[in-house]
């Protein structure tokens, strides 16, 4: 197995932002996409913030960062570059603004990516908030729902275009369903017919969280928000296309991880009781074990056989009652095998082996 290397390391990885070299206090929700020979690592960078005029206005603001790996570069050369801290990430989306006595912070969690051809599509949800001194708290004053499209260049980096707000396209449907605070989850998928699909989580007024999808059949020009949703209380959606035209979504619903399917592009969802049957349930709050759920989900072809790969927290060998290991599973929907585990300490980083063996 080729040597592994850690990307997006807090207080170490250099992030180029507005001509300056910076670091981030933490990173979250890393993901990978591949476009025309460029491997793109995307994540949420977080920086602690304290308003000098209002000491109780502490928070963190985030931006979206991306780093690039040239698949033609020798792996040993890339590893040496990262370990010497010569590899750079780049801030590609940051809408935080600060005036003398006021700060506007964009809460933009869980960047969601999908690649098609030489392009990478990045969905950024969330909302804008500002500190209200009279209330001594942060208030939400507008929604954010943006799409960035990047294109691989000859220099083996991604050239990103300006963000495009998708809110005008979905606002009528969101208003009809009383939905707000849209964010992504996991990675998007490209269906066999070329349709781009992103999983979403939103907050439904008076009810709670719901999950759904948004899709585009014309390479990101126009987007459709179907009316179908998972039951209230479901979070952390993960999607794949299994059979042609069949979307599977795994989500954490109350005290369990449930699998749902849609064959009408998200207009309706039904529970798929015989699919991914080894997805383990989350345990109740009063147990010692950390709640378990599917962390990531994708499809692959291995020896000509289509399979699903997913990661899930679980207890390591030795009698531990806590889920301190991240396990990789593989299934063809008839048989399921646990491949191996990743150490707990790596779950907030992006550990990369050679792209050819991802």
mmCIF file of C-alpha atoms in Angstrom:
data_model
loop_
_atom_site.group_PDB
_atom_site.id
_atom_site.type_symbol
_atom_site.label_atom_id
_atom_site.label_comp_id
_atom_site.label_asym_id
_atom_site.label_seq_id
_atom_site.Cartn_x
_atom_site.Cartn_y
_atom_site.Cartn_z
ATOM 1 C CA UNK A 1 0.000 0.000 0.000
ATOM 2 C CA UNK A 2 1.456 3.412 -0.936
ATOM 3 C CA UNK A 3 2.397 5.813 1.829
ATOM 4 C CA UNK A 4 -0.482 7.923 3.154
ATOM 5 C CA UNK A 5 -0.471 11.651 3.852
ATOM 6 C CA UNK A 6 -2.741 13.987 5.842
ATOM 7 C CA UNK A 7 -4.316 17.006 4.155
ATOM 8 C CA UNK A 8 -6.230 19.851 5.849
ATOM 9 C CA UNK A 9 -4.360 19.737 9.164
ATOM 10 C CA UNK A 10 -5.494 22.425 11.686
ATOM 11 C CA UNK A 11 -2.992 25.213 12.378
ATOM 12 C CA UNK A 12 -0.559 23.745 9.843
ATOM 13 C CA UNK A 13 -1.934 23.480 6.312
ATOM 14 C CA UNK A 14 -1.335 26.748 4.461
ATOM 15 C CA UNK A 15 -4.445 28.332 2.947
ATOM 16 C CA UNK A 16 -3.908 31.057 0.363
ATOM 17 C CA UNK A 17 -6.570 33.737 0.796
ATOM 18 C CA UNK A 18 -6.546 37.210 -0.749
ATOM 19 C CA UNK A 19 -2.818 37.046 -1.407
ATOM 20 C CA UNK A 20 -1.950 35.963 2.140
ATOM 21 C CA UNK A 21 -0.786 32.666 3.592
ATOM 22 C CA UNK A 22 -3.045 31.672 6.469
ATOM 23 C CA UNK A 23 -4.002 28.640 8.532
ATOM 24 C CA UNK A 24 -7.345 27.515 9.927
ATOM 25 C CA UNK A 25 -8.230 26.622 13.508
ATOM 26 C CA UNK A 26 -10.057 23.540 12.274
ATOM 27 C CA UNK A 27 -11.381 21.839 9.170
ATOM 28 C CA UNK A 28 -14.579 19.883 8.687
ATOM 29 C CA UNK A 29 -16.459 17.803 6.112
ATOM 30 C CA UNK A 30 -13.634 17.050 3.653
ATOM 31 C CA UNK A 31 -14.463 15.437 0.317
ATOM 32 C CA UNK A 32 -12.778 14.473 -2.942
ATOM 33 C CA UNK A 33 -13.681 14.888 -6.607
ATOM 34 C CA UNK A 34 -11.744 14.127 -9.783
ATOM 35 C CA UNK A 35 -11.923 16.209 -12.972
ATOM 36 C CA UNK A 36 -9.779 15.634 -16.060
ATOM 37 C CA UNK A 37 -6.714 14.367 -14.201
ATOM 38 C CA UNK A 38 -7.010 16.795 -11.283
ATOM 39 C CA UNK A 39 -7.954 15.411 -7.880
ATOM 40 C CA UNK A 40 -9.725 18.129 -5.889
ATOM 41 C CA UNK A 41 -9.812 18.066 -2.092
ATOM 42 C CA UNK A 42 -12.545 20.335 -0.719
ATOM 43 C CA UNK A 43 -13.368 21.138 2.889
ATOM 44 C CA UNK A 44 -14.815 23.653 5.290
ATOM 45 C CA UNK A 45 -12.199 25.830 6.984
ATOM 46 C CA UNK A 46 -13.097 27.310 10.354
ATOM 47 C CA UNK A 47 -11.583 30.296 12.129
ATOM 48 C CA UNK A 48 -12.489 31.432 15.626
ATOM 49 C CA UNK A 49 -13.820 34.991 15.738
ATOM 50 C CA UNK A 50 -14.189 37.501 18.569
ATOM 51 C CA UNK A 51 -15.595 40.968 17.938
ATOM 52 C CA UNK A 52 -13.249 43.503 19.607
ATOM 53 C CA UNK A 53 -16.231 45.793 20.312
ATOM 54 C CA UNK A 54 -18.424 43.030 21.778
ATOM 55 C CA UNK A 55 -16.540 40.412 23.756
ATOM 56 C CA UNK A 56 -19.614 38.196 24.012
ATOM 57 C CA UNK A 57 -19.918 38.051 20.213
ATOM 58 C CA UNK A 58 -17.608 35.067 19.882
ATOM 59 C CA UNK A 59 -18.293 32.623 17.077
ATOM 60 C CA UNK A 60 -16.464 31.024 14.218
ATOM 61 C CA UNK A 61 -16.676 31.939 10.583
ATOM 62 C CA UNK A 62 -15.930 29.566 7.793
ATOM 63 C CA UNK A 63 -14.810 29.550 4.215
ATOM 64 C CA UNK A 64 -14.579 26.779 1.643
ATOM 65 C CA UNK A 65 -11.048 25.670 0.804
ATOM 66 C CA UNK A 66 -9.759 23.508 -2.022
ATOM 67 C CA UNK A 67 -6.428 21.871 -2.773
ATOM 68 C CA UNK A 68 -5.304 20.085 -5.919
ATOM 69 C CA UNK A 69 -3.380 16.922 -6.722
ATOM 70 C CA UNK A 70 -1.986 16.324 -10.210
ATOM 71 C CA UNK A 71 -2.578 12.648 -10.965
ATOM 72 C CA UNK A 72 0.508 12.662 -13.212
ATOM 73 C CA UNK A 73 2.838 13.746 -10.380
ATOM 74 C CA UNK A 74 4.809 11.002 -8.685
ATOM 75 C CA UNK A 75 3.239 10.023 -5.387
ATOM 76 C CA UNK A 76 6.518 10.214 -3.455
ATOM 77 C CA UNK A 77 7.043 13.773 -4.708
ATOM 78 C CA UNK A 78 3.565 14.823 -3.593
ATOM 79 C CA UNK A 79 3.984 13.227 -0.155
ATOM 80 C CA UNK A 80 7.315 15.021 0.330
ATOM 81 C CA UNK A 81 5.713 18.332 -0.660
ATOM 82 C CA UNK A 82 2.873 17.926 1.849
ATOM 83 C CA UNK A 83 5.151 16.869 4.685
ATOM 84 C CA UNK A 84 7.405 19.859 4.040
ATOM 85 C CA UNK A 85 4.255 22.022 4.238
ATOM 86 C CA UNK A 86 4.802 23.224 0.677
ATOM 87 C CA UNK A 87 1.402 22.036 -0.565
ATOM 88 C CA UNK A 88 -1.208 24.803 -0.513
ATOM 89 C CA UNK A 89 -4.955 24.936 -0.204
ATOM 90 C CA UNK A 90 -6.904 27.910 -1.558
ATOM 91 C CA UNK A 91 -9.871 29.803 -0.152
ATOM 92 C CA UNK A 92 -12.473 29.633 -2.930
ATOM 93 C CA UNK A 93 -15.613 30.870 -1.166
ATOM 94 C CA UNK A 94 -15.767 33.397 1.666
ATOM 95 C CA UNK A 95 -18.524 35.964 2.147
ATOM 96 C CA UNK A 96 -17.690 37.132 5.669
ATOM 97 C CA UNK A 97 -17.526 40.934 5.829
ATOM 98 C CA UNK A 98 -16.376 43.095 8.702
ATOM 99 C CA UNK A 99 -16.961 46.805 9.265
ATOM 100 C CA UNK A 100 -15.777 48.943 12.156
ATOM 101 C CA UNK A 101 -18.590 47.985 14.534
ATOM 102 C CA UNK A 102 -20.388 45.224 12.656
ATOM 103 C CA UNK A 103 -19.596 41.815 11.261
ATOM 104 C CA UNK A 104 -21.621 39.722 8.845
ATOM 105 C CA UNK A 105 -20.793 36.026 8.984
ATOM 106 C CA UNK A 106 -21.811 33.425 6.408
ATOM 107 C CA UNK A 107 -22.542 30.076 8.011
ATOM 108 C CA UNK A 108 -21.699 27.771 5.091
ATOM 109 C CA UNK A 109 -21.337 24.216 6.370
ATOM 110 C CA UNK A 110 -20.899 20.936 4.526
ATOM 111 C CA UNK A 111 -19.738 21.885 1.036
ATOM 112 C CA UNK A 112 -21.039 19.281 -1.397
ATOM 113 C CA UNK A 113 -19.211 18.403 -4.617
ATOM 114 C CA UNK A 114 -19.671 16.375 -7.771
ATOM 115 C CA UNK A 115 -17.484 16.171 -10.879
ATOM 116 C CA UNK A 116 -18.504 15.638 -14.490
ATOM 117 C CA UNK A 117 -15.965 15.639 -17.290
ATOM 118 C CA UNK A 118 -13.520 18.486 -16.727
ATOM 119 C CA UNK A 119 -15.832 20.395 -14.378
ATOM 120 C CA UNK A 120 -16.418 20.362 -10.630
ATOM 121 C CA UNK A 121 -19.750 21.531 -9.225
ATOM 122 C CA UNK A 122 -19.732 22.812 -5.640
ATOM 123 C CA UNK A 123 -22.927 23.505 -3.702
ATOM 124 C CA UNK A 124 -22.736 25.810 -0.680
ATOM 125 C CA UNK A 125 -25.809 26.327 1.492
ATOM 126 C CA UNK A 126 -26.286 27.960 4.877
ATOM 127 C CA UNK A 127 -27.262 31.489 5.822
ATOM 128 C CA UNK A 128 -25.945 34.936 6.726
ATOM 129 C CA UNK A 129 -25.963 36.095 10.329
ATOM 130 C CA UNK A 130 -24.892 39.226 12.176
ATOM 131 C CA UNK A 131 -24.415 40.145 15.807
ATOM 132 C CA UNK A 132 -27.164 42.219 17.434
ATOM 133 C CA UNK A 133 -25.727 44.111 20.466
ATOM 134 C CA UNK A 134 -29.179 44.913 21.857
ATOM 135 C CA UNK A 135 -30.129 41.252 21.894
ATOM 136 C CA UNK A 136 -26.566 40.094 22.612
ATOM 137 C CA UNK A 137 -26.813 37.323 20.083
ATOM 138 C CA UNK A 138 -26.490 36.393 16.431
ATOM 139 C CA UNK A 139 -29.503 36.823 14.144
ATOM 140 C CA UNK A 140 -30.129 35.357 10.688
ATOM 141 C CA UNK A 141 -30.923 38.024 8.109
ATOM 142 C CA UNK A 142 -30.794 36.192 4.755
ATOM 143 C CA UNK A 143 -30.454 32.760 3.169
ATOM 144 C CA UNK A 144 -27.459 31.542 1.201
ATOM 145 C CA UNK A 145 -27.617 28.875 -1.494
ATOM 146 C CA UNK A 146 -24.854 29.118 -4.075
ATOM 147 C CA UNK A 147 -23.310 27.062 -6.851
ATOM 148 C CA UNK A 148 -19.673 27.325 -7.884
ATOM 149 C CA UNK A 149 -18.469 25.683 -11.076
ATOM 150 C CA UNK A 150 -14.779 25.052 -11.614
ATOM 151 C CA UNK A 151 -12.933 23.811 -14.666
ATOM 152 C CA UNK A 152 -9.680 21.859 -14.808
ATOM 153 C CA UNK A 153 -6.836 23.750 -16.493
ATOM 154 C CA UNK A 154 -3.633 22.705 -18.238
ATOM 155 C CA UNK A 155 -1.773 23.687 -15.057
ATOM 156 C CA UNK A 156 -3.655 20.906 -13.230
ATOM 157 C CA UNK A 157 -5.610 23.192 -10.946
ATOM 158 C CA UNK A 158 -9.271 24.170 -10.912
ATOM 159 C CA UNK A 159 -10.270 27.606 -12.172
ATOM 160 C CA UNK A 160 -13.409 28.595 -10.279
ATOM 161 C CA UNK A 161 -16.090 30.877 -11.638
ATOM 162 C CA UNK A 162 -18.085 33.361 -9.601
ATOM 163 C CA UNK A 163 -20.779 31.962 -7.287
ATOM 164 C CA UNK A 164 -24.298 31.819 -8.684
ATOM 165 C CA UNK A 165 -27.189 32.010 -6.244
ATOM 166 C CA UNK A 166 -29.700 29.201 -6.743
ATOM 167 C CA UNK A 167 -32.093 30.726 -4.232
ATOM 168 C CA UNK A 168 -34.223 32.523 -6.883
ATOM 169 C CA UNK A 169 -34.787 29.166 -8.620
ATOM 170 C CA UNK A 170 -35.935 27.300 -5.517
ATOM 171 C CA UNK A 171 -37.495 30.079 -3.426
ATOM 172 C CA UNK A 172 -41.060 29.497 -4.732
ATOM 173 C CA UNK A 173 -40.901 25.797 -3.829
ATOM 174 C CA UNK A 174 -39.123 26.454 -0.531
ATOM 175 C CA UNK A 175 -41.783 28.991 0.426
ATOM 176 C CA UNK A 176 -44.584 26.593 -0.469
ATOM 177 C CA UNK A 177 -43.079 23.938 1.801
ATOM 178 C CA UNK A 178 -41.942 26.350 4.573
ATOM 179 C CA UNK A 179 -38.302 25.338 4.087
ATOM 180 C CA UNK A 180 -35.191 27.331 4.994
ATOM 181 C CA UNK A 181 -31.530 26.886 5.998
ATOM 182 C CA UNK A 182 -30.553 24.550 3.153
ATOM 183 C CA UNK A 183 -27.232 22.725 3.422
ATOM 184 C CA UNK A 184 -25.698 19.842 1.507
ATOM 185 C CA UNK A 185 -24.475 16.503 2.711
ATOM 186 C CA UNK A 186 -21.826 14.043 1.597
ATOM 187 C CA UNK A 187 -21.182 14.110 -2.138
ATOM 188 C CA UNK A 188 -23.377 14.585 -5.158
ATOM 189 C CA UNK A 189 -23.790 12.010 -7.919
ATOM 190 C CA UNK A 190 -23.825 12.003 -11.706
ATOM 191 C CA UNK A 191 -26.552 9.638 -12.867
ATOM 192 C CA UNK A 192 -26.180 7.367 -15.887
ATOM 193 C CA UNK A 193 -28.150 9.840 -18.025
ATOM 194 C CA UNK A 194 -25.828 12.702 -16.970
ATOM 195 C CA UNK A 195 -28.165 14.315 -14.424
ATOM 196 C CA UNK A 196 -26.388 16.106 -11.550
ATOM 197 C CA UNK A 197 -27.912 15.380 -8.140
ATOM 198 C CA UNK A 198 -27.104 16.871 -4.730
ATOM 199 C CA UNK A 199 -28.503 15.691 -1.377
ATOM 200 C CA UNK A 200 -29.960 18.419 0.834
ATOM 201 C CA UNK A 201 -31.054 18.979 4.392
ATOM 202 C CA UNK A 202 -33.403 21.821 5.272
ATOM 203 C CA UNK A 203 -35.315 23.131 8.258
ATOM 204 C CA UNK A 204 -39.096 22.996 7.925
ATOM 205 C CA UNK A 205 -40.902 25.700 9.865
ATOM 206 C CA UNK A 206 -42.614 24.241 12.917
ATOM 207 C CA UNK A 207 -41.538 20.676 12.167
ATOM 208 C CA UNK A 208 -37.783 20.149 12.131
ATOM 209 C CA UNK A 209 -35.179 18.837 9.730
ATOM 210 C CA UNK A 210 -36.072 17.136 6.461
ATOM 211 C CA UNK A 211 -33.952 15.668 3.645
ATOM 212 C CA UNK A 212 -34.445 15.848 -0.119
ATOM 213 C CA UNK A 213 -32.503 16.337 -3.357
ATOM 214 C CA UNK A 214 -31.944 19.027 -5.955
ATOM 215 C CA UNK A 215 -31.019 18.118 -9.531
ATOM 216 C CA UNK A 216 -30.044 19.549 -12.913
ATOM 217 C CA UNK A 217 -30.461 17.909 -16.317
ATOM 218 C CA UNK A 218 -28.563 20.597 -18.252
ATOM 219 C CA UNK A 219 -25.139 20.626 -16.564
ATOM 220 C CA UNK A 220 -26.008 23.099 -13.841
ATOM 221 C CA UNK A 221 -27.849 25.791 -15.772
ATOM 222 C CA UNK A 222 -31.273 25.080 -14.274
ATOM 223 C CA UNK A 223 -32.122 23.286 -11.042
ATOM 224 C CA UNK A 224 -35.223 21.489 -9.810
ATOM 225 C CA UNK A 225 -36.216 21.078 -6.155
ATOM 226 C CA UNK A 226 -38.663 18.123 -6.065
ATOM 227 C CA UNK A 227 -41.466 18.156 -3.526
ATOM 228 C CA UNK A 228 -40.608 14.727 -2.083
ATOM 229 C CA UNK A 229 -38.950 14.608 1.348
ATOM 230 C CA UNK A 230 -37.881 12.009 3.890
ATOM 231 C CA UNK A 231 -39.818 11.861 7.178
ATOM 232 C CA UNK A 232 -39.297 14.772 9.553
ATOM 233 C CA UNK A 233 -36.290 14.304 11.811
ATOM 234 C CA UNK A 234 -33.940 12.790 9.224
ATOM 235 C CA UNK A 235 -30.485 14.360 8.827
ATOM 236 C CA UNK A 236 -27.114 13.705 7.162
ATOM 237 C CA UNK A 237 -28.336 12.453 3.756
ATOM 238 C CA UNK A 238 -26.034 10.332 1.573
ATOM 239 C CA UNK A 239 -27.047 9.367 -1.972
ATOM 240 C CA UNK A 240 -26.050 7.038 -4.819
ATOM 241 C CA UNK A 241 -27.650 5.812 -8.022
ATOM 242 C CA UNK A 242 -27.832 2.025 -7.710
ATOM 243 C CA UNK A 243 -29.935 0.722 -10.581
ATOM 244 C CA UNK A 244 -30.496 3.013 -13.558
ATOM 245 C CA UNK A 245 -32.860 5.768 -12.449
ATOM 246 C CA UNK A 246 -32.974 4.475 -8.852
ATOM 247 C CA UNK A 247 -31.675 6.885 -6.216
ATOM 248 C CA UNK A 248 -30.836 5.528 -2.781
ATOM 249 C CA UNK A 249 -30.590 7.864 0.203
ATOM 250 C CA UNK A 250 -29.227 6.860 3.598
ATOM 251 C CA UNK A 251 -30.051 9.228 6.465
ATOM 252 C CA UNK A 252 -29.982 9.305 10.244
ATOM 253 C CA UNK A 253 -33.615 9.274 11.327
ATOM 254 C CA UNK A 254 -34.220 9.629 15.073
ATOM 255 C CA UNK A 255 -32.517 6.550 16.587
ATOM 256 C CA UNK A 256 -31.607 4.637 13.432
ATOM 257 C CA UNK A 257 -29.967 4.839 10.025
ATOM 258 C CA UNK A 258 -32.626 4.320 7.376
ATOM 259 C CA UNK A 259 -32.414 3.645 3.644
ATOM 260 C CA UNK A 260 -34.891 5.205 1.206
ATOM 261 C CA UNK A 261 -35.313 4.944 -2.549
ATOM 262 C CA UNK A 262 -36.823 7.087 -5.288
ATOM 263 C CA UNK A 263 -37.487 6.127 -8.903
ATOM 264 C CA UNK A 264 -39.117 9.431 -9.888
ATOM 265 C CA UNK A 265 -36.252 11.893 -9.290
ATOM 266 C CA UNK A 266 -37.166 12.685 -5.709
ATOM 267 C CA UNK A 267 -40.885 13.339 -6.201
ATOM 268 C CA UNK A 268 -41.565 10.498 -3.745
ATOM 269 C CA UNK A 269 -39.434 8.471 -1.341
ATOM 270 C CA UNK A 270 -40.164 5.041 0.140
ATOM 271 C CA UNK A 271 -38.206 3.057 2.697
ATOM 272 C CA UNK A 272 -36.016 0.404 1.050
ATOM 273 C CA UNK A 273 -36.175 -2.352 3.647
ATOM 274 C CA UNK A 274 -34.123 -4.904 1.669
ATOM 275 C CA UNK A 275 -31.345 -2.553 0.599
ATOM 276 C CA UNK A 276 -28.140 -2.037 2.597
ATOM 277 C CA UNK A 277 -29.505 -4.359 5.256
ATOM 278 C CA UNK A 278 -26.271 -4.299 7.263
ATOM 279 C CA UNK A 279 -26.452 -0.571 7.942
ATOM 280 C CA UNK A 280 -26.239 -0.646 11.715
ATOM 281 C CA UNK A 281 -28.727 1.276 13.870
ATOM 282 C CA UNK A 282 -27.676 4.203 15.983
ATOM 283 C CA UNK A 283 -27.818 3.507 19.701
ATOM 284 C CA UNK A 284 -29.888 5.439 22.203
ATOM 285 C CA UNK A 285 -28.562 8.493 24.014
ATOM 286 C CA UNK A 286 -28.363 6.842 27.425
ATOM 287 C CA UNK A 287 -25.940 4.157 26.224
ATOM 288 C CA UNK A 288 -22.184 4.494 26.445
ATOM 289 C CA UNK A 289 -21.713 3.978 22.739
ATOM 290 C CA UNK A 290 -21.458 6.888 20.338
ATOM 291 C CA UNK A 291 -24.320 7.119 17.854
ATOM 292 C CA UNK A 292 -23.463 5.307 14.633
ATOM 293 C CA UNK A 293 -24.437 6.205 11.116
ATOM 294 C CA UNK A 294 -23.236 6.082 7.537
ATOM 295 C CA UNK A 295 -20.534 8.724 7.119
ATOM 296 C CA UNK A 296 -20.038 8.406 3.357
ATOM 297 C CA UNK A 297 -21.515 6.383 0.503
ATOM 298 C CA UNK A 298 -20.448 5.752 -3.087
ATOM 299 C CA UNK A 299 -20.528 3.152 -5.848
ATOM 300 C CA UNK A 300 -17.642 1.464 -7.633
ATOM 301 C CA UNK A 301 -16.915 -1.353 -10.061
ATOM 302 C CA UNK A 302 -14.604 -4.051 -8.683
ATOM 303 C CA UNK A 303 -13.647 -6.940 -10.972
ATOM 304 C CA UNK A 304 -16.587 -6.050 -13.181
ATOM 305 C CA UNK A 305 -19.047 -6.150 -10.280
ATOM 306 C CA UNK A 306 -20.958 -3.044 -9.223
ATOM 307 C CA UNK A 307 -20.756 -2.493 -5.472
ATOM 308 C CA UNK A 308 -21.507 0.142 -2.864
ATOM 309 C CA UNK A 309 -18.823 1.345 -0.471
ATOM 310 C CA UNK A 310 -19.700 3.103 2.755
ATOM 311 C CA UNK A 311 -18.027 4.134 5.988
ATOM 312 C CA UNK A 312 -19.576 3.830 9.419
ATOM 313 C CA UNK A 313 -18.533 4.364 13.010
ATOM 314 C CA UNK A 314 -18.220 1.304 15.207
ATOM 315 C CA UNK A 315 -16.562 -0.056 18.324
ATOM 316 C CA UNK A 316 -13.013 -1.369 17.803
ATOM 317 C CA UNK A 317 -11.947 -4.874 18.917
ATOM 318 C CA UNK A 318 -11.164 -5.336 22.589
ATOM 319 C CA UNK A 319 -14.509 -4.852 24.277
ATOM 320 C CA UNK A 320 -14.796 -1.074 23.975
ATOM 321 C CA UNK A 321 -18.337 0.269 24.344
ATOM 322 C CA UNK A 322 -17.609 3.446 22.413
ATOM 323 C CA UNK A 323 -17.589 3.828 18.644
ATOM 324 C CA UNK A 324 -14.018 5.079 18.240
ATOM 325 C CA UNK A 325 -13.219 3.550 14.846
ATOM 326 C CA UNK A 326 -14.395 4.326 11.337
ATOM 327 C CA UNK A 327 -15.014 1.177 9.295
ATOM 328 C CA UNK A 328 -15.148 0.698 5.533
ATOM 329 C CA UNK A 329 -17.834 -1.678 4.243
ATOM 330 C CA UNK A 330 -18.514 -3.075 0.762
ATOM 331 C CA UNK A 331 -21.740 -4.646 -0.506
ATOM 332 C CA UNK A 332 -23.311 -5.840 -3.749
ATOM 333 C CA UNK A 333 -26.678 -5.689 -1.951
ATOM 334 C CA UNK A 334 -26.616 -9.463 -1.486
ATOM 335 C CA UNK A 335 -23.460 -9.848 0.584
ATOM 336 C CA UNK A 336 -21.777 -7.314 2.853
ATOM 337 C CA UNK A 337 -18.184 -7.334 4.105
ATOM 338 C CA UNK A 338 -16.281 -5.117 6.518
ATOM 339 C CA UNK A 339 -13.023 -4.240 4.783
ATOM 340 C CA UNK A 340 -11.105 -2.489 7.569
ATOM 341 C CA UNK A 341 -10.938 0.525 9.849
ATOM 342 C CA UNK A 342 -9.410 3.991 10.090
ATOM 343 C CA UNK A 343 -8.082 5.357 13.400
ATOM 344 C CA UNK A 344 -10.396 7.761 15.265
ATOM 345 C CA UNK A 345 -7.763 10.525 15.129
ATOM 346 C CA UNK A 346 -8.036 10.717 11.338
ATOM 347 C CA UNK A 347 -11.722 11.476 11.139
ATOM 348 C CA UNK A 348 -11.321 15.254 11.265
ATOM 349 C CA UNK A 349 -8.585 15.178 8.637
ATOM 350 C CA UNK A 350 -8.423 14.008 5.067
ATOM 351 C CA UNK A 351 -5.983 11.109 4.803
ATOM 352 C CA UNK A 352 -5.026 10.390 1.235
ATOM 353 C CA UNK A 353 -3.300 7.396 -0.302
ATOM 354 C CA UNK A 354 -2.324 7.248 -3.966
ATOM 355 C CA UNK A 355 -5.303 8.370 -6.123
ATOM 356 C CA UNK A 356 -5.048 5.168 -8.154
ATOM 357 C CA UNK A 357 -6.043 3.114 -5.111
ATOM 358 C CA UNK A 358 -8.755 5.390 -3.721
#
